[in-house]
Structures are given as C-alpha cells and as structure tokens.
C-alpha cells in the first residue's frame, strides 16, 4: 500500500468519526428542542379543549334559558330541571345559591347521543336557581317572573369518586380557558344570570321591586 493510499484511508476514517459525532450532536439538539416544545404543545391542546368545552357549555345554558322562556321546561312539568327556589333578600345574593348535590333535579344536555351519563366527558348538567321575594310559598314563579341563575357542570362532575362540588362557586376559583384542558370538575364551566319575564299579564310591580333591591 502506497503512502498516498494510507493517507486517503486515514482521511476517510477521520471523516467517518466526525459523521458519528455530528449525528450524536444532532440527536441531542433535537431531543432538547422536543423537550422544550412539548409543554407548549400540551398547553395549546389543553387550551383548545377547554375553550371548546366552554363554548358548548354556553350553548347548553342558552338552550336551558330558551326552554324556560318558551315554557317547554315548566314548573312541575315532565321535563326535569326547573330551577329551584333560593330565598334571599336581594337578587345579588342569588350568586350564593349552593351547588347541586345530585343530578336528579338538573336539566340534562346530551351532547353525545347516549343520554346523560356521569361517566361522559361531553354531556352537561344545568343547574337553575330562581329568586323573587314577591313570590310566597311554593307558588309557580312564572306568574310574576324571576331572577335566574344558571350554572353548567360537566356530567363527569357527578361521577362516582369525583371530588365534591365547590359550594361557594362565586367566591371560589373559576374555570379557566387558559391551560385547563382537564378543567376543574368541582366548578361550573359556565355561570350566568338573566331575567325570566312573567307569563300572561306582566307583573310590573314585581319587576320594579326586584330592580329596587339590586
């Protein structure tokens, strides 16, 4: 073997060594980048999941309110979920209505076509609470109208083994769209309030009294 051939072989051997080192360095760089990017990707996916859940829960709340206004959900009717009475001095205190303890009196919003199941991550249960100090006893509040509080919970908030619902949603922590893909099952996904007008002849005095108490 000539001296020139020996030099060529030595050069090739050195080039092969450099290639292996470069490959290892590239693998390390890619691994570091993946480790850095993974939390951002997970954060983005979680945010999208929770944002979609909030959107669907808002639609569920509006469906519930429309059902009350159209009287498809009636006081003592066949469809469960008519809001429960909450006794307070002012409408502002309606926000302190306690969280539900079960699903038997809640309005079901079936999002997956399999009826509402506590194991579902798509279905919702809607809690309603009404307030009108002008209504006495167990009278149907629709005759005078009422202030309505609506809370929408995930169905799996009532699953066996799930943590108990937060009983002070107004003062407790809230569901967040940012970084809450799994969400907090102890809190409502959406909470809103509105006014349900009286049926038949409006009771303007009742409405005026409620406005004065705010």
Steps between C-alpha positions, in 0.01 A plus 500: 500500500643832398536794730234690307246218548578489871430873528169458313390217730595702806302799366193283438525354849514845651203615291296200618576589861389855452175381341413288803575786737295739292209255505515471876510877537203535266303243701577686821395833349174351370428341838556829681272679256226238540521526878467877473210488252298221664355713785399771253323245280322349801399847619360585156297179477368542855393857428316396184320218683382725781403783265282258305347370824413854611343571162279189520409572862393852403275353231355262761424792733326691223297194404388470862402867521309477172319194634386693807389802298306285254358296790618170357659463845210566737448525871398147603526382138617170357844632401724517808719798564265785588706736717485458876392781723765696686395724785695823537439867566657632180560360151873550549493223761376254239862442409538328838257222411655167603633256244286194419551178694373270225367490146138401566371860489737631233439560131689258275669613180597188305794577272597148393159342430522243780290683758672675785750274673717600794790329328471719189751777435270664243160524670393785728265545794342842545408634842244777529406710802232768509435792728200729540419614854157601375405134451388323818474133585542240228320707237600471135743794454422534130184693591712796609836432342827448681873556506678189372845362575636235262800279560621238253699205633680222320316171530809331640492747790243259647690180424563249776816600683500855360597773749203682658382813325619833630211640704610862459559535124470878510781545750701194403735451208354505150537284197767644274529466125877534512680180587199309635448222252400262775323777686380512859202269540403661830416830329236591240631537148266795440300717738259773395188678617199646324140605550208272409194714427156422634253306291162648415449845650842636604540593864677831461494563873686176562763592242533849647541360851776265385680786324481711816655222708809473278 
